[in-house]
mmCIF file of C-alpha atoms and ligand atoms in Angstrom:
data_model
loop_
_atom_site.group_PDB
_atom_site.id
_atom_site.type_symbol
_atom_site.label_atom_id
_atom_site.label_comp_id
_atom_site.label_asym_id
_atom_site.label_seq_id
_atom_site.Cartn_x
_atom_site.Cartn_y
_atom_site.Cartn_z
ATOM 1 C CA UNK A 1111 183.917 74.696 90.462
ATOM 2 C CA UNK A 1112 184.525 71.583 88.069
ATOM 3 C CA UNK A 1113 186.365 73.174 85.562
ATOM 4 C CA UNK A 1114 189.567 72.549 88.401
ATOM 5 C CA UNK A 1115 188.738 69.314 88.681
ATOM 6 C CA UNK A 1116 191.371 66.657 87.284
ATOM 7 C CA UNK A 1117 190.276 63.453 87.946
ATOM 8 C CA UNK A 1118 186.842 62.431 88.453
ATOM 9 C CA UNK A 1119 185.100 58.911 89.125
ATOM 10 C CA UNK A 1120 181.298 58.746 89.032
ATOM 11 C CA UNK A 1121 179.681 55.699 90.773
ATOM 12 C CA UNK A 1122 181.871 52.843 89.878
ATOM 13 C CA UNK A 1123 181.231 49.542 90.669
ATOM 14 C CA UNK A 1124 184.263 46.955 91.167
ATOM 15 C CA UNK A 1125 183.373 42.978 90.873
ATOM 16 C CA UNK A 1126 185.791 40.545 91.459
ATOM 17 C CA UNK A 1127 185.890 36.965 90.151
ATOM 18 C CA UNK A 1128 182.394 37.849 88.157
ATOM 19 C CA UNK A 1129 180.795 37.685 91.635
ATOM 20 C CA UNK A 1130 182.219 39.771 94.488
ATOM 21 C CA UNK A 1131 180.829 43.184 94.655
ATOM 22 C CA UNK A 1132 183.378 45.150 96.172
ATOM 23 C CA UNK A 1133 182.825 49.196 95.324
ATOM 24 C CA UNK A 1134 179.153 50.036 95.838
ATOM 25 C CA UNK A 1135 179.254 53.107 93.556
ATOM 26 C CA UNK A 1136 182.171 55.133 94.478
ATOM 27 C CA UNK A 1137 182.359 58.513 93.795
ATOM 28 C CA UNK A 1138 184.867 61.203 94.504
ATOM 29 C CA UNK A 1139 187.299 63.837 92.561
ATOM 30 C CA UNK A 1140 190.879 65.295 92.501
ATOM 31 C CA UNK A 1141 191.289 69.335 91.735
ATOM 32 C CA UNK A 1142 194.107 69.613 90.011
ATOM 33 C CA UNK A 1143 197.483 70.519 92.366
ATOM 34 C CA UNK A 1144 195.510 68.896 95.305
ATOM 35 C CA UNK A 1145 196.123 66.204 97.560
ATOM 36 C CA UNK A 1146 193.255 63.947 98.529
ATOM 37 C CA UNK A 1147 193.370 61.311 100.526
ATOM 38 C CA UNK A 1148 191.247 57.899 100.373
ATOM 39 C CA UNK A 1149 190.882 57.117 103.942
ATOM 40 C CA UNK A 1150 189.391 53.403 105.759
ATOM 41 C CA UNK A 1151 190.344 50.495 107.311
ATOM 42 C CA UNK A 1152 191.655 47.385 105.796
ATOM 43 C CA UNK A 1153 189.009 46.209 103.077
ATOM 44 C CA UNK A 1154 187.506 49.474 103.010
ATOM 45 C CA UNK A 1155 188.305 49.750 99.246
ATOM 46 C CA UNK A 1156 191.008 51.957 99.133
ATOM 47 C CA UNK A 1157 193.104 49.946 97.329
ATOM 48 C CA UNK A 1158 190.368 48.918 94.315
ATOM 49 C CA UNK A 1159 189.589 51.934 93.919
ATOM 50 C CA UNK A 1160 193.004 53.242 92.927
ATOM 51 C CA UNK A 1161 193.364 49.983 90.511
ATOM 52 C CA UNK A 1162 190.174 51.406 88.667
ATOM 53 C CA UNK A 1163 191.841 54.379 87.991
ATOM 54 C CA UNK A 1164 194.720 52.874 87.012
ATOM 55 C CA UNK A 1165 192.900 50.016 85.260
ATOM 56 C CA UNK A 1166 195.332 47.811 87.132
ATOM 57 C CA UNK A 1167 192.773 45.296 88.254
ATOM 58 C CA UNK A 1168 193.066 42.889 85.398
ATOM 59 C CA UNK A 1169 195.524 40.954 87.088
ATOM 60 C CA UNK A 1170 193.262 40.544 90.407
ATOM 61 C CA UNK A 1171 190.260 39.352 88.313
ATOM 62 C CA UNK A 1172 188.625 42.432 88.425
ATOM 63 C CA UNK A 1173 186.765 44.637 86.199
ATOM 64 C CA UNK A 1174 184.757 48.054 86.954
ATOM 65 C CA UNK A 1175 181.219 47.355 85.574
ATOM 66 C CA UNK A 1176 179.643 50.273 86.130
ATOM 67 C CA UNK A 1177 180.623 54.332 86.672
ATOM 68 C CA UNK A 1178 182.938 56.437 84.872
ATOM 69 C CA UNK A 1179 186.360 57.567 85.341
ATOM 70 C CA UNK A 1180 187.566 60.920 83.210
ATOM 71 C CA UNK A 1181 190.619 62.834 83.363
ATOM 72 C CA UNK A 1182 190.094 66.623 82.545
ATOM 73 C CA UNK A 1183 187.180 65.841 81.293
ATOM 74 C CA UNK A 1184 187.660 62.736 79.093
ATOM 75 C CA UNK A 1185 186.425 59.307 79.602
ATOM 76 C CA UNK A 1186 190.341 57.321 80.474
ATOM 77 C CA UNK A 1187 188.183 53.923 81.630
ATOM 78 C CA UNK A 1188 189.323 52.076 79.030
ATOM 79 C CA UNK A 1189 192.817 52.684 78.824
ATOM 80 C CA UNK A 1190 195.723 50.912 79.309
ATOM 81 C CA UNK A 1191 198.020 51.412 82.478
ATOM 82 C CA UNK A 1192 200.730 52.127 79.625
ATOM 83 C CA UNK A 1193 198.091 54.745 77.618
ATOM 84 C CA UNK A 1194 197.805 56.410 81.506
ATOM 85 C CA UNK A 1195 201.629 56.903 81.893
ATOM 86 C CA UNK A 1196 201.453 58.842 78.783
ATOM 87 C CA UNK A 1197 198.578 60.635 80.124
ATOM 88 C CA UNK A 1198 200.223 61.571 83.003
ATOM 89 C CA UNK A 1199 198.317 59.296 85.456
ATOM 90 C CA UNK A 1200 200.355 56.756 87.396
ATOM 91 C CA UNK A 1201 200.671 54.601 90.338
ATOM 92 C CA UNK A 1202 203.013 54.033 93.008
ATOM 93 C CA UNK A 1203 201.415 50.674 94.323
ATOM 94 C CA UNK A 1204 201.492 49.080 98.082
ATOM 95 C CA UNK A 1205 204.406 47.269 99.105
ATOM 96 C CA UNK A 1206 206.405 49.469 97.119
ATOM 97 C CA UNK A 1207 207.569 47.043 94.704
ATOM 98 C CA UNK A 1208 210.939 48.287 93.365
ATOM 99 C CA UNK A 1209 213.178 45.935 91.387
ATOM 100 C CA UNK A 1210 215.008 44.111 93.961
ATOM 101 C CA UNK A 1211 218.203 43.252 91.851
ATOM 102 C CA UNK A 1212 218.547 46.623 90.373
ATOM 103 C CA UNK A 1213 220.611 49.571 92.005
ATOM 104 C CA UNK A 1214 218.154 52.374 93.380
ATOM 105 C CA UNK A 1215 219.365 54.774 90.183
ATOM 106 C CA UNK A 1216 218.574 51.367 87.830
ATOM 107 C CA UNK A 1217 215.053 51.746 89.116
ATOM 108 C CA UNK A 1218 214.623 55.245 88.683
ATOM 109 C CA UNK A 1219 215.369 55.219 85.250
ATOM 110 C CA UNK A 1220 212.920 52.263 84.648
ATOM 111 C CA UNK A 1221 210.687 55.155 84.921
ATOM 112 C CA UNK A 1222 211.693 56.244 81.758
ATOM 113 C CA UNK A 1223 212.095 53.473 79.355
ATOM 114 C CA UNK A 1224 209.758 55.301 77.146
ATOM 115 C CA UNK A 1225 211.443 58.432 76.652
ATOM 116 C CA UNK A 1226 214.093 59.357 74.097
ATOM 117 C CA UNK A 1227 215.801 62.343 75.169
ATOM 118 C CA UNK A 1228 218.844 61.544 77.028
ATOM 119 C CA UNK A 1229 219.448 65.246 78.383
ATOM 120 C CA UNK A 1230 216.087 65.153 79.724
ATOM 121 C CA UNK A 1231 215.823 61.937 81.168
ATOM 122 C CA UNK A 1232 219.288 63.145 82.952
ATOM 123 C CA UNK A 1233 217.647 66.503 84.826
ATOM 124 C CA UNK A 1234 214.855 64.572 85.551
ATOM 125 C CA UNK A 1235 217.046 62.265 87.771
ATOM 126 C CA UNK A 1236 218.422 64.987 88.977
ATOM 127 C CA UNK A 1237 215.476 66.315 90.088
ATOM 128 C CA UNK A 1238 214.312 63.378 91.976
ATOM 129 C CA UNK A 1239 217.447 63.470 93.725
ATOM 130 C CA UNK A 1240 216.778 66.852 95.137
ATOM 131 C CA UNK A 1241 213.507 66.034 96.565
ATOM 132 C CA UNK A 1242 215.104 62.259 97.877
ATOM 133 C CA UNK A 1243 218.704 63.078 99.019
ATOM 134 C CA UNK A 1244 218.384 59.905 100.766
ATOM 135 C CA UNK A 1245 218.335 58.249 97.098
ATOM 136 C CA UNK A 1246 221.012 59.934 95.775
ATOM 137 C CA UNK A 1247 223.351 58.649 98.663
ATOM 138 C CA UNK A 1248 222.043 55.143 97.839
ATOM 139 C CA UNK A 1249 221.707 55.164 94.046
ATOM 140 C CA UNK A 1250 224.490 52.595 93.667
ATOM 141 C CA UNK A 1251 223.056 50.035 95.930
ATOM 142 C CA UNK A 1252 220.733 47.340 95.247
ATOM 143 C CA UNK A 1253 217.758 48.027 96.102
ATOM 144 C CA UNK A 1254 217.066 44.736 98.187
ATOM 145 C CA UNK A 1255 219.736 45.873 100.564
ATOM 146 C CA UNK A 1256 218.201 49.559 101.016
ATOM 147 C CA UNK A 1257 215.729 50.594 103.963
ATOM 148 C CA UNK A 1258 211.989 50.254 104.137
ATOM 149 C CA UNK A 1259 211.631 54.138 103.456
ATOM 150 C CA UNK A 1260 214.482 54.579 100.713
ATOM 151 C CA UNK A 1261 212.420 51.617 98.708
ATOM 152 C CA UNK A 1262 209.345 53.887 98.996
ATOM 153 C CA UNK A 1263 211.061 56.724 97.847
ATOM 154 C CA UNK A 1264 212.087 54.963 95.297
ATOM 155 C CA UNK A 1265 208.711 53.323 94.076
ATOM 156 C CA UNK A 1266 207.844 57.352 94.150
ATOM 157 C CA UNK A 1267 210.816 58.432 92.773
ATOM 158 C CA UNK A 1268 210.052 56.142 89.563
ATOM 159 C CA UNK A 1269 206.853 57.282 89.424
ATOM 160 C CA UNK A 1270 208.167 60.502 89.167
ATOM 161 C CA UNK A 1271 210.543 59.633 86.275
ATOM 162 C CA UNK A 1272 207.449 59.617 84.068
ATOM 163 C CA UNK A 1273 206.768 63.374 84.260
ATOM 164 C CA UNK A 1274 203.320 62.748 85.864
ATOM 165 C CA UNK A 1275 200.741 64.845 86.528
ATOM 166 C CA UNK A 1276 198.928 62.618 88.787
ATOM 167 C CA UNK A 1277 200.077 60.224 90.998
ATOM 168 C CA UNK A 1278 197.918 57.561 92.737
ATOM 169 C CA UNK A 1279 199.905 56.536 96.081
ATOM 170 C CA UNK A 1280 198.906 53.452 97.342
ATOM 171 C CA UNK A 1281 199.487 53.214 101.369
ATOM 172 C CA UNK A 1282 202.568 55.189 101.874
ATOM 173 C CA UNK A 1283 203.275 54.440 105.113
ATOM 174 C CA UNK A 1284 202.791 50.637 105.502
ATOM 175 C CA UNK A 1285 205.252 49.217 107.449
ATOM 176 C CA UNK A 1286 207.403 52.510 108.037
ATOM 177 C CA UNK A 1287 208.465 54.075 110.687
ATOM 178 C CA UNK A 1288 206.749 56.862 112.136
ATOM 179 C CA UNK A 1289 209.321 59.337 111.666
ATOM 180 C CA UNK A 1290 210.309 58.136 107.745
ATOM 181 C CA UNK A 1291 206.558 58.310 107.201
ATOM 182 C CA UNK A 1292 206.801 61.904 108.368
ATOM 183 C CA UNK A 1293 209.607 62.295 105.807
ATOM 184 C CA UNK A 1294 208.098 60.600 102.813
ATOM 185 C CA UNK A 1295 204.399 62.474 103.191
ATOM 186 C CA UNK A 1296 206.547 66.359 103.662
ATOM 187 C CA UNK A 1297 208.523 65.120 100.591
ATOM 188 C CA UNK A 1298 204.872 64.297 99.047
ATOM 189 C CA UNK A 1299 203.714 68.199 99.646
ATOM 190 C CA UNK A 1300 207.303 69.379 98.667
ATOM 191 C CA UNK A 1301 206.514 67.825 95.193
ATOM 192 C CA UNK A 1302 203.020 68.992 95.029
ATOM 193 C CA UNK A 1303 203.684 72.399 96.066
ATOM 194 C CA UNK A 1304 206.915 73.039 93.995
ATOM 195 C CA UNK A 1305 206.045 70.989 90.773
ATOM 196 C CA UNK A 1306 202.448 70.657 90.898
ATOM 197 C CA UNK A 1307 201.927 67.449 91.022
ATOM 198 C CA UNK A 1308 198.616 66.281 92.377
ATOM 199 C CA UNK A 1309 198.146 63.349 94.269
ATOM 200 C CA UNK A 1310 195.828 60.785 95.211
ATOM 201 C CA UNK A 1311 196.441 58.493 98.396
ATOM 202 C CA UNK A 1312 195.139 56.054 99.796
ATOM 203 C CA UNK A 1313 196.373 55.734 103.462
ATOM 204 C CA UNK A 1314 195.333 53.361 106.811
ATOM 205 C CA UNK A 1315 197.188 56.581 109.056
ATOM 206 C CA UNK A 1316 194.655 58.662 109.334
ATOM 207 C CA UNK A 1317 196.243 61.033 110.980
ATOM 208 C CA UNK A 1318 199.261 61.692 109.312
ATOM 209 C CA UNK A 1319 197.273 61.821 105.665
ATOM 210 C CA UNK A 1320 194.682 64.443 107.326
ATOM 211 C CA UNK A 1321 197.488 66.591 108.384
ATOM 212 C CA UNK A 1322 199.542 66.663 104.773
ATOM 213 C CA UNK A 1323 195.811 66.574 102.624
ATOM 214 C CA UNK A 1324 193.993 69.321 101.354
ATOM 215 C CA UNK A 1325 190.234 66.991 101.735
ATOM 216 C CA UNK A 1326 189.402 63.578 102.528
ATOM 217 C CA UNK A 1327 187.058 61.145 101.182
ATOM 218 C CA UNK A 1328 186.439 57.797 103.923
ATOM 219 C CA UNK A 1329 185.703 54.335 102.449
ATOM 220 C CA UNK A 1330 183.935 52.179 104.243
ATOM 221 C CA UNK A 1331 182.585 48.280 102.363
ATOM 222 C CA UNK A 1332 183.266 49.769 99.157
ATOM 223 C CA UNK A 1333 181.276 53.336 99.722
ATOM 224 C CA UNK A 1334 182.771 56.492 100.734
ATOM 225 C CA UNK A 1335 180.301 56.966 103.748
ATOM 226 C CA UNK A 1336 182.200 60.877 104.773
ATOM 227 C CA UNK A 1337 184.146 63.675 102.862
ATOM 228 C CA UNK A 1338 185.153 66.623 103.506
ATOM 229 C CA UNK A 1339 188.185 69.513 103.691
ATOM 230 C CA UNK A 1340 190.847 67.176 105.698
ATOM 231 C CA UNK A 1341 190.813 70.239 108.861
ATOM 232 C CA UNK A 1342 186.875 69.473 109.251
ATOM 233 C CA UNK A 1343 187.347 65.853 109.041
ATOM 234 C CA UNK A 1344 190.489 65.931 111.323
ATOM 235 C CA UNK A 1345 188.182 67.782 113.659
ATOM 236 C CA UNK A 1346 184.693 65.404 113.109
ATOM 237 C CA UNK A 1347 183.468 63.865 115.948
ATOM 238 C CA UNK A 1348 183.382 60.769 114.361
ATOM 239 C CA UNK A 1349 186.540 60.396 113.023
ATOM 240 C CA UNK A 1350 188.129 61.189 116.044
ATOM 241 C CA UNK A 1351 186.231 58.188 117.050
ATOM 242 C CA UNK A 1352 186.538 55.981 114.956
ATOM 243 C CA UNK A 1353 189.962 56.665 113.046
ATOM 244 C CA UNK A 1354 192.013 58.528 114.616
ATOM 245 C CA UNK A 1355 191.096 56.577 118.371
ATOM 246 C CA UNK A 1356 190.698 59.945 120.159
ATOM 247 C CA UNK A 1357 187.015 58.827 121.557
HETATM 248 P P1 ATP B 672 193.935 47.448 102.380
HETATM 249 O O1 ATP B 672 194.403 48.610 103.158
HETATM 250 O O2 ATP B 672 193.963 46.160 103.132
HETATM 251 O O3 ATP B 672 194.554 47.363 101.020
HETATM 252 P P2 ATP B 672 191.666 48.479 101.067
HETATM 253 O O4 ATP B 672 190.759 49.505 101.655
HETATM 254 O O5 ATP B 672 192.669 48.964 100.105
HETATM 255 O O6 ATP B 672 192.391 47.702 102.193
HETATM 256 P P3 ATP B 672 190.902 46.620 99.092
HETATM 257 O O7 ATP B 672 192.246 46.003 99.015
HETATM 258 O O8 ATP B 672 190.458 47.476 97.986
HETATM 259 O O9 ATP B 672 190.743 47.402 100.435
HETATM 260 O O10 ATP B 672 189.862 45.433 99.285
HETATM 261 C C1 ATP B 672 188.462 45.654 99.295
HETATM 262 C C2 ATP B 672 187.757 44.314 99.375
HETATM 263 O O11 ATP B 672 187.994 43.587 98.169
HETATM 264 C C3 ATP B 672 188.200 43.436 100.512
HETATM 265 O O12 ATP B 672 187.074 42.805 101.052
HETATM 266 C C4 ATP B 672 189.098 42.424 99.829
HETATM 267 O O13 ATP B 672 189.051 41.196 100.507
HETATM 268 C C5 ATP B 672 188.473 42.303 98.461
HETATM 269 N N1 ATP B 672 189.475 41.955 97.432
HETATM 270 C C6 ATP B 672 190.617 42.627 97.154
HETATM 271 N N2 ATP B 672 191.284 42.059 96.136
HETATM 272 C C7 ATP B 672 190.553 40.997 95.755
HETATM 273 C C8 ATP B 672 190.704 39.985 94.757
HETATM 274 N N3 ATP B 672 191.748 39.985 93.921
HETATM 275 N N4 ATP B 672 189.736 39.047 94.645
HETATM 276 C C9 ATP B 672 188.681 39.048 95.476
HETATM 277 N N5 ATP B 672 188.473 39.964 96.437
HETATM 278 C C10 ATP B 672 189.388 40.913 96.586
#
């Protein structure tokens, strides 16, 4: 039924540097209050293809030149990452990338630097700070001198701070450990069960994304070569194989 579906991208192609083909045609879409996960190794594509959506691959010397990308039915391919935030689309991108000389709150409310309304800008911190505790403890430190996991809550608590309705998570768990991985993907369903947001992630752990997704799409060279409801990939013969190392 595509009248659920949120986001949608139709056979985009991603060059790079006018030459490099990277995406082959990718394909794939997001119901609205899901959580889909973008699954592959390193290279796969994950990573491009979320900095289509986003149109954040500008920067990288890339450009989609071929596909479409729509949002509830509307063509969003040519906006601006700034025209997306207002759209409700936004990414939280690898590596986390929170300000390193601002306080964790400082950060948060970066998030907002569009909005007006004080009062509402206010709950919305609050709110963040109920689903990340952990940031609340630590709102008055810098955030250079906070953990590996607090800095990715963070980078998703900002994202949060713009009221989104979709949030593109770029590799949540690089370079976390297991059990704060655990903690940032249940905070992840938390959010998308109690405020409906719907998500988008790319992720290397296969098995941890599988277990908190609703249905899985896995890139390999810039195709998705498998998708599928995330229990009948978890359970796939070659998945086990070849991502989760249960052959
Ligand atoms: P990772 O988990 O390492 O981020 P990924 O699945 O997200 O992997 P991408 O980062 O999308 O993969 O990279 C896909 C391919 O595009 C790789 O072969 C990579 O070398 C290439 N690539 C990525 N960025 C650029 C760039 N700015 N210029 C040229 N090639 C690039």
């Amino acid at each position: 039924d595509s009248k659920n579906i949120v986001l949608n991208v139709n056979g985009i192609e991603v060059i790079y540097n006018h030459v490099i083909l990277v995406l082959k045609g990718v394909s794939l879409s997001v119901p609205e209050g899901g959580i889909v996960a973008l699954l592959g190794g390193n290279g796969a594509g994950k990573t491009t293809t979320l900095r289509a959506i986003s149109n954040l691959l500008q920067g990288e010397r890339g450009e989609v030149t071929k596909g479409a990308i729509t949002l509830r039915g509307e063509r969003i391919d040519n906006l601006t990452p700034a025209e997306l935030v207002q759209r409700g689309v936004v990414q939280v991108m690898e590596g986390r990338h929170c300000f390193a000389h601002l306080t964790i709150e400082e950060n948060l409310l970066t998030g907002a630097y569009t909005r007006k309304n004080k009062g509402e800008i206010a709950a919305n911190l609050d709110k963040v700070y109920t689903y990340f505790p952990r940031l609340k403890t630590r709102r008055h430190s810098q955030a250079a001198y906070t953990s590996g996991g607090e800095q990715q809550m963070c980078a998703i608590g900002r994202a949060l701070m713009t009221q989104p309705s979709v949030v593109l998570l770029d590799e949540p768990s690089m370079g976390l450990a297991p059990q704060i991985v655990e903690e940032v993907f249940h905070i992840v369903k938390d959010l998308n069960e109690k405020e409906k947001v719907t998500f988008l992630l790319a992720e290397q752990n296969t098995h941890m994304a599988l277990q908190y997704a609703d249905y899985g799409y896995i890139m390999e060279s810039g195709r998705v070569v498998m998708d599928g409801p995330a229990a009948d990939l978890a359970n796939n013969e070659d998945v086990k194989e070849f991502y989760l190392g249960m052959g």
